[in-house]
GROMACS .gro file of C-alpha atoms in nm:
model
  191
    1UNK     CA    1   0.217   1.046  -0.796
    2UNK     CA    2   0.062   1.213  -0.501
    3UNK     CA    3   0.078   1.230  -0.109
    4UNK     CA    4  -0.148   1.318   0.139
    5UNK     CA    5  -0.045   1.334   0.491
    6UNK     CA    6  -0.177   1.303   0.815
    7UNK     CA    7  -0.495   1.101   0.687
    8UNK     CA    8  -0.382   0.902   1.109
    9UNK     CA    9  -0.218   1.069   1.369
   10UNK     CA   10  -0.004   0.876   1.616
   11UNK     CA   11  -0.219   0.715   1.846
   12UNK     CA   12  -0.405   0.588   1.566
   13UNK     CA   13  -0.162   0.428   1.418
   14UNK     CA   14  -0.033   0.289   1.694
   15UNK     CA   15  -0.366   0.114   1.781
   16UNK     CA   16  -0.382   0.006   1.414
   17UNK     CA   17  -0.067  -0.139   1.396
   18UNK     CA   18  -0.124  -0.347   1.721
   19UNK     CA   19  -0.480  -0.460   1.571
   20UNK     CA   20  -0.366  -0.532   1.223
   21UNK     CA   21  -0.036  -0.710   1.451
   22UNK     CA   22  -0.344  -0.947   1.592
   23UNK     CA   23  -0.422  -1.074   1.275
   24UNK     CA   24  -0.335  -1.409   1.058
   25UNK     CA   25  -0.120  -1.337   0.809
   26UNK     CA   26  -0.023  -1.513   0.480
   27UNK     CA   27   0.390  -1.565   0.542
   28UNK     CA   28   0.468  -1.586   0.179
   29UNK     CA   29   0.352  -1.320  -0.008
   30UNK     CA   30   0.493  -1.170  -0.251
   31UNK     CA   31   0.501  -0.948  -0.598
   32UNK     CA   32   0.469  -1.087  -0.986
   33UNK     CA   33   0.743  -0.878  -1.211
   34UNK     CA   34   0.567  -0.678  -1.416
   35UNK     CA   35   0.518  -0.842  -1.786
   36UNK     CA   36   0.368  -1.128  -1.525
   37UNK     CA   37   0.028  -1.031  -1.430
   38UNK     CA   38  -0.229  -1.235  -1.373
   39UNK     CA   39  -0.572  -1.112  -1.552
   40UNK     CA   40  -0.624  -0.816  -1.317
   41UNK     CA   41  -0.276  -0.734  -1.399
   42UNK     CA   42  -0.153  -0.797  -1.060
   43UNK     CA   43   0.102  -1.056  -0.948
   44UNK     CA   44   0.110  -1.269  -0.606
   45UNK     CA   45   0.468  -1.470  -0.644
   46UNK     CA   46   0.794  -1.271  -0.619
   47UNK     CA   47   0.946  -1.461  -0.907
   48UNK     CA   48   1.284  -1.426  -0.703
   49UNK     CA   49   1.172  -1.633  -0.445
   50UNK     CA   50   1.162  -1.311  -0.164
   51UNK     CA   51   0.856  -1.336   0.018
   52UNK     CA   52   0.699  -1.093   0.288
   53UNK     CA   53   0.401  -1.063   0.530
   54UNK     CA   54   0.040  -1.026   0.371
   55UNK     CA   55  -0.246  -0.991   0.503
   56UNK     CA   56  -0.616  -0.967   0.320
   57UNK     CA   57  -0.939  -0.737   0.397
   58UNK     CA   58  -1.069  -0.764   0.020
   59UNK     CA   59  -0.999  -1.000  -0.200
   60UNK     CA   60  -0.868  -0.974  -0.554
   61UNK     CA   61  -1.000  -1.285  -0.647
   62UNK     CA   62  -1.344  -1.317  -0.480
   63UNK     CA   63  -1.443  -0.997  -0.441
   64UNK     CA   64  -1.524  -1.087  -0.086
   65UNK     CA   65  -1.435  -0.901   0.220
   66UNK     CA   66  -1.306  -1.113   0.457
   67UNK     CA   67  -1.225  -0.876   0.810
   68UNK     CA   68  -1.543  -0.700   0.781
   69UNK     CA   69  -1.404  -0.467   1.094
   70UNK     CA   70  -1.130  -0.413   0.925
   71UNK     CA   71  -1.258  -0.343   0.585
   72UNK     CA   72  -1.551  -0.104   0.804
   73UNK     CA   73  -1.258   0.128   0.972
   74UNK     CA   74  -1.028   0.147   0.642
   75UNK     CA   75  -1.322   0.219   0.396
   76UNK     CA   76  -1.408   0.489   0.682
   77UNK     CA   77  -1.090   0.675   0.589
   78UNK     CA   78  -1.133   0.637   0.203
   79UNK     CA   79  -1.343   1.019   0.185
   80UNK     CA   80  -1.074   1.148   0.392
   81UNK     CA   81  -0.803   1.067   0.144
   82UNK     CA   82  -1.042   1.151  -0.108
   83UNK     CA   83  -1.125   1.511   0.001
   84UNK     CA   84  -0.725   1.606   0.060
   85UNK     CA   85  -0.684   1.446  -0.276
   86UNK     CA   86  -0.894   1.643  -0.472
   87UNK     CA   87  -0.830   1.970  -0.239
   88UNK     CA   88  -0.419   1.907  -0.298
   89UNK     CA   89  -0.451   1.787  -0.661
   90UNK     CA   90  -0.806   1.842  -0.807
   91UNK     CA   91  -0.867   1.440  -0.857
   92UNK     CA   92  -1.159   1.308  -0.755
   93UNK     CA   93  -1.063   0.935  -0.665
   94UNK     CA   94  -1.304   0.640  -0.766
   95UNK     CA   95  -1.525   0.509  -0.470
   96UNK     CA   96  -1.497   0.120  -0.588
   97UNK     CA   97  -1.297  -0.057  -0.381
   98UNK     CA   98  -1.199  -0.341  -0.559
   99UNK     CA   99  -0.933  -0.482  -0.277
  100UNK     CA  100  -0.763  -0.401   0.005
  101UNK     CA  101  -0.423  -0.541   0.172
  102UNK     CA  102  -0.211  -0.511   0.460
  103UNK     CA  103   0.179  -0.584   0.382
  104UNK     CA  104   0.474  -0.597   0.647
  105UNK     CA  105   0.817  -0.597   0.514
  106UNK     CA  106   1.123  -0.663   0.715
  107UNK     CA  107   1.423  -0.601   0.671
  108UNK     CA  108   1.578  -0.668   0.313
  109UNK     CA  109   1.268  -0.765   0.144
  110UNK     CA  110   1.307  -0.781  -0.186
  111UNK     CA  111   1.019  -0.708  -0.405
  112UNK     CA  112   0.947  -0.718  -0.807
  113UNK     CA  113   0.832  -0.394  -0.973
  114UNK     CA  114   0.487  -0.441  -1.023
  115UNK     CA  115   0.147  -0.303  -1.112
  116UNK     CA  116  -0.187  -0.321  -0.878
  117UNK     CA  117  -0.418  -0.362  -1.155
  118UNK     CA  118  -0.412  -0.286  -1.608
  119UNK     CA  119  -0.708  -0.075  -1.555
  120UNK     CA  120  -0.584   0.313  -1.629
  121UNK     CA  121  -0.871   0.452  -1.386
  122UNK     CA  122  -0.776   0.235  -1.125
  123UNK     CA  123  -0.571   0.391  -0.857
  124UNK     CA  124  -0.386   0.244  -0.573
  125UNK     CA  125  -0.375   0.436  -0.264
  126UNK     CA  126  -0.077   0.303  -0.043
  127UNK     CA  127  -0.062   0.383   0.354
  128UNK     CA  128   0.213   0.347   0.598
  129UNK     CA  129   0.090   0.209   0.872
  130UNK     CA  130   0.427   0.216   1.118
  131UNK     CA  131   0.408   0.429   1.419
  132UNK     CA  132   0.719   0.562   1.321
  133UNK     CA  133   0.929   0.571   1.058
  134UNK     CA  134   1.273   0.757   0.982
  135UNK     CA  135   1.414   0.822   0.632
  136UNK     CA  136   1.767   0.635   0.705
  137UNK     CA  137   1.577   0.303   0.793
  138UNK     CA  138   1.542   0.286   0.443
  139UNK     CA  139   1.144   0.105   0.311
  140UNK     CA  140   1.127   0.376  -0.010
  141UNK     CA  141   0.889   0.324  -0.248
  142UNK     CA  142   0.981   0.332  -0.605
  143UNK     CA  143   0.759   0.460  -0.912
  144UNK     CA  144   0.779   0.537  -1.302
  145UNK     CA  145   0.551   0.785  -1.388
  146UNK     CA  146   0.356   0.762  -1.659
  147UNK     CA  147   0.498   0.994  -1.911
  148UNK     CA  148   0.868   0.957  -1.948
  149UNK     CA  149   0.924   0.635  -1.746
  150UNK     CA  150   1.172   0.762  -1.492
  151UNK     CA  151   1.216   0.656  -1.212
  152UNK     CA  152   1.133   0.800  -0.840
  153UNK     CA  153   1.168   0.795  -0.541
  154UNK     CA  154   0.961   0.875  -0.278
  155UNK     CA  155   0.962   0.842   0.116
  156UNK     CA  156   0.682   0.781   0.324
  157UNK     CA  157   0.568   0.930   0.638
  158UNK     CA  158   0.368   0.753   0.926
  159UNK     CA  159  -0.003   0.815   0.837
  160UNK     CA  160   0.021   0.933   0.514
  161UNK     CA  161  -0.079   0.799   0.199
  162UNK     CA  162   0.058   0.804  -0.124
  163UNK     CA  163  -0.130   0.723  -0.439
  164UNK     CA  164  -0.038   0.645  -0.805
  165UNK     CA  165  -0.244   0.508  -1.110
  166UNK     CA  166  -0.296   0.149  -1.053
  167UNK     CA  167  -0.103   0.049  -1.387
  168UNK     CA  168   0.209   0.228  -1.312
  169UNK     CA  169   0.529   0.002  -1.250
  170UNK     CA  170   0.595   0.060  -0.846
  171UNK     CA  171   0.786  -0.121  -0.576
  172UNK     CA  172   0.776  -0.082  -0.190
  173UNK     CA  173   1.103  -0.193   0.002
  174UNK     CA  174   1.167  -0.362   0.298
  175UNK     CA  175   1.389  -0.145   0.585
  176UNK     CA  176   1.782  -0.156   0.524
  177UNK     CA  177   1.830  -0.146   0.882
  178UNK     CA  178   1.714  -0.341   1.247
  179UNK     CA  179   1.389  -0.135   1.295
  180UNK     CA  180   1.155  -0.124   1.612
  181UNK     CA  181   0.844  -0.140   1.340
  182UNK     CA  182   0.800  -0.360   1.042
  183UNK     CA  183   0.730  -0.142   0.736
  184UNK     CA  184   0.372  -0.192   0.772
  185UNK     CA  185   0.124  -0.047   0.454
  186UNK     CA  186  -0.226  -0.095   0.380
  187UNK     CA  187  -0.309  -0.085   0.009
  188UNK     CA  188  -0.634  -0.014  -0.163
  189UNK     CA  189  -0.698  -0.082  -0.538
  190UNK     CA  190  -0.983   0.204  -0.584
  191UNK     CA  191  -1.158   0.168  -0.928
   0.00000   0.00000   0.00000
């Protein structure tokens, strides 16, 4: 696992919070438990019937991008991440987006440990979008590394990102409290 921070400052996110706000989501979203993948080894039902807010730039399925304007400004940022990646870590991320996703949690969502894709070069690359965002609200995001299977945890900070292999098991939660801001993430799959 790795974390890069302050890939958007403040006034960006708030202005891409508000845009992403404008847009139609899907409702019912949710995560496939792992052992449940579809072919790309990713999931779209929460087999325990929790849903939460989805919304698509690139799609899984198609291929398609389907907000170019959206898909423009977040492939914009992808060298950025990129560049602190490989300065921080010395990994040079794959270029290949092969989809992007905006998700929204509220409060108590319940999600399935899952993987983004089978493919051990993929890497997903998972950005909180919220303006703001305090530890105690709660919205961790849980991870088994690759080696001995344990399990972290990890907090995220407003406009950073945090990236994993694509085929490790993770899990985003919603917020344990009332929060001003839904937990708000974009997530690429980069290949």
């Amino acid at each position: 696992m790795m974390i890069v921070d302050n890939i958007l400052n403040k006034q960006e996110l708030l202005s891409v919070y508000a845009k992403m706000l404008d847009r139609k989501w899907y409702l019912s979203r949710g995560s496939l438990a792992a052992g449940k993948e579809n072919k790309y080894g990713m999931g779209i039902i929460n087999e325990n019937g929790h849903t939460f807010a989805g919304y698509t730039i690139k799609s899984q399925k198609s291929g398609r991008v389907l907000n170019s304007e959206d898909y423009i400004y977040f492939e914009s940022l992808l060298p950025k991440i990129s560049d602190k990646c490989y300065k921080k870590y010395g990994i040079k991320l794959p270029t290949n987006i092969f989809r992007m996703d905006v998700v929204a949690k509220q409060r108590g969502a319940q999600i399935a440990y899952h993987k983004d894709h089978h493919n051990p070069n993929a890497y997903s690359l998972i950005g909180l979008l919220s303006p703001e965002w305090k530890q105690d609200w709660g919205g961790e995001f849980y991870y088994q590394d690759d080696i001995e299977g344990t399990t972290n945890i990890m907090h995220h900070n407003p406009g950073s990102f945090i990236i994993i292999k694509s085929n490790l098991l993770h899990n985003g939660v919603g917020p344990k409290v009332d929060t001003p801001y839904w937990r708000m993430i974009i997530n690429y799959v980069v290949l």
